[in-house]
Amino acid sequence: MSKPLQDHICESRLFERLYKKHSKNLHDFLYYKFGEHLNPQDKMQEAFIKLWQNCSKVSPDKAKSYLFTTANNLMLNAVAHQKVVLKYNKQPQKFSTNETPEFVLEEKEYHKKLQDAISNLSDAQRVAFLMNRVEGKRFKEIAELLDISVKAVEKRIYGALKKLRLEIEEL
C-alpha cells in the first residue's frame, strides 16, 4: 500500500483538482436525490467551503467521502427546515380582533384629534412634551438639551398637558 504524499488538502492546487474532479458528480448526486427545489448547486458549494475550512483535518483520500456526507447533511437540514416552514404555514393564523368597527373608528378619530391638539401647542411646549412623552426623556435631560432650567421644563410640559386636556375635552 502506498503512502499518500500529503496528509491534508490545504494546498490550493490540490483543492482545485478535487473541485474539478468531484463538483459535477456531487451536484448530480444532490440533484437526483433531492431535486432542484432545494438548490443543489448552493449545497455543493457549501460542502466545498466546509471542506476548505477543515482542510487541515481531512486527508486527500477521505475528501470525496467528506464532501458527499457534508452535502447530503446540508440537504437533509434544508428538508427539515422546509418541513418546519410548511408546518407553521398550515397553522391557522389569527387575523381577527375583539375590537368592533366602531371602536376602531373612534380610536382613529381620537388619534387625529390628539395630533391636531399637539400641533396647536406652542413650539416650546410641543418640543418639551414630545421629548418627555415620546422619547421618554426625564425633565433634567430635557433641561440640559434645551439649555433651560428644570422648572421651565416642568412648566412647559404641564402647560402642554393642560392645553391638550382642554382641547380634547372640547372635541
PDB file of C-alpha atoms in Angstrom, residues 4-22 46-68 70:
ATOM      1  CA  PRO A   4      -0.100   9.453   0.429  1.00  0.00           C
ATOM      2  CA  LEU A   5       2.193  12.351  -0.389  1.00  0.00           C
ATOM      3  CA  GLN A   6       0.191  14.793   1.737  1.00  0.00           C
ATOM      4  CA  ASP A   7      -1.874  14.281   4.867  1.00  0.00           C
ATOM      5  CA  HIS A   8      -4.202  17.273   4.245  1.00  0.00           C
ATOM      6  CA  ILE A   9      -5.678  19.212   1.308  1.00  0.00           C
ATOM      7  CA  CYS A  10      -4.900  22.814   2.203  1.00  0.00           C
ATOM      8  CA  GLU A  11      -2.767  23.375  -0.877  1.00  0.00           C
ATOM      9  CA  SER A  12      -4.794  25.375  -3.392  1.00  0.00           C
ATOM     10  CA  ARG A  13      -3.787  23.317  -6.445  1.00  0.00           C
ATOM     11  CA  LEU A  14      -4.785  20.072  -4.762  1.00  0.00           C
ATOM     12  CA  PHE A  15      -8.071  21.580  -3.611  1.00  0.00           C
ATOM     13  CA  GLU A  16      -8.742  22.907  -7.110  1.00  0.00           C
ATOM     14  CA  ARG A  17      -8.151  19.449  -8.595  1.00  0.00           C
ATOM     15  CA  LEU A  18     -10.587  17.975  -6.049  1.00  0.00           C
ATOM     16  CA  TYR A  19     -13.149  20.592  -7.002  1.00  0.00           C
ATOM     17  CA  LYS A  20     -12.822  19.925 -10.717  1.00  0.00           C
ATOM     18  CA  LYS A  21     -12.946  16.171 -10.180  1.00  0.00           C
ATOM     19  CA  HIS A  22     -15.913  15.954  -7.785  1.00  0.00           C
ATOM     20  CA  GLU A  46     -21.281  24.972   0.787  1.00  0.00           C
ATOM     21  CA  ALA A  47     -19.828  21.467   1.061  1.00  0.00           C
ATOM     22  CA  PHE A  48     -16.641  22.620  -0.668  1.00  0.00           C
ATOM     23  CA  ILE A  49     -16.483  25.660   1.611  1.00  0.00           C
ATOM     24  CA  LYS A  50     -16.723  23.401   4.658  1.00  0.00           C
ATOM     25  CA  LEU A  51     -14.035  21.173   3.189  1.00  0.00           C
ATOM     26  CA  TRP A  52     -11.758  24.197   2.727  1.00  0.00           C
ATOM     27  CA  GLN A  53     -12.453  25.377   6.275  1.00  0.00           C
ATOM     28  CA  ASN A  54     -11.492  21.935   7.590  1.00  0.00           C
ATOM     29  CA  CYS A  55      -8.756  21.206   5.043  1.00  0.00           C
ATOM     30  CA  SER A  56      -6.098  20.503   7.648  1.00  0.00           C
ATOM     31  CA  LYS A  57      -8.281  17.801   9.230  1.00  0.00           C
ATOM     32  CA  VAL A  58      -9.226  15.957   6.027  1.00  0.00           C
ATOM     33  CA  SER A  59      -6.806  13.737   4.156  1.00  0.00           C
ATOM     34  CA  PRO A  60      -6.966  13.617   0.347  1.00  0.00           C
ATOM     35  CA  ASP A  61      -8.213  10.033   0.298  1.00  0.00           C
ATOM     36  CA  LYS A  62     -11.138  10.947   2.597  1.00  0.00           C
ATOM     37  CA  ALA A  63     -12.064  14.194   0.818  1.00  0.00           C
ATOM     38  CA  LYS A  64     -14.664  12.679  -1.518  1.00  0.00           C
ATOM     39  CA  SER A  65     -16.437  10.931   1.335  1.00  0.00           C
ATOM     40  CA  TYR A  66     -16.315  14.122   3.408  1.00  0.00           C
ATOM     41  CA  LEU A  67     -17.814  16.164   0.548  1.00  0.00           C
ATOM     42  CA  PHE A  68     -20.670  13.784  -0.165  1.00  0.00           C
ATOM     43  CA  THR A  70     -21.430  17.054   4.211  1.00  0.00           C
TER      44      THR A  70
END
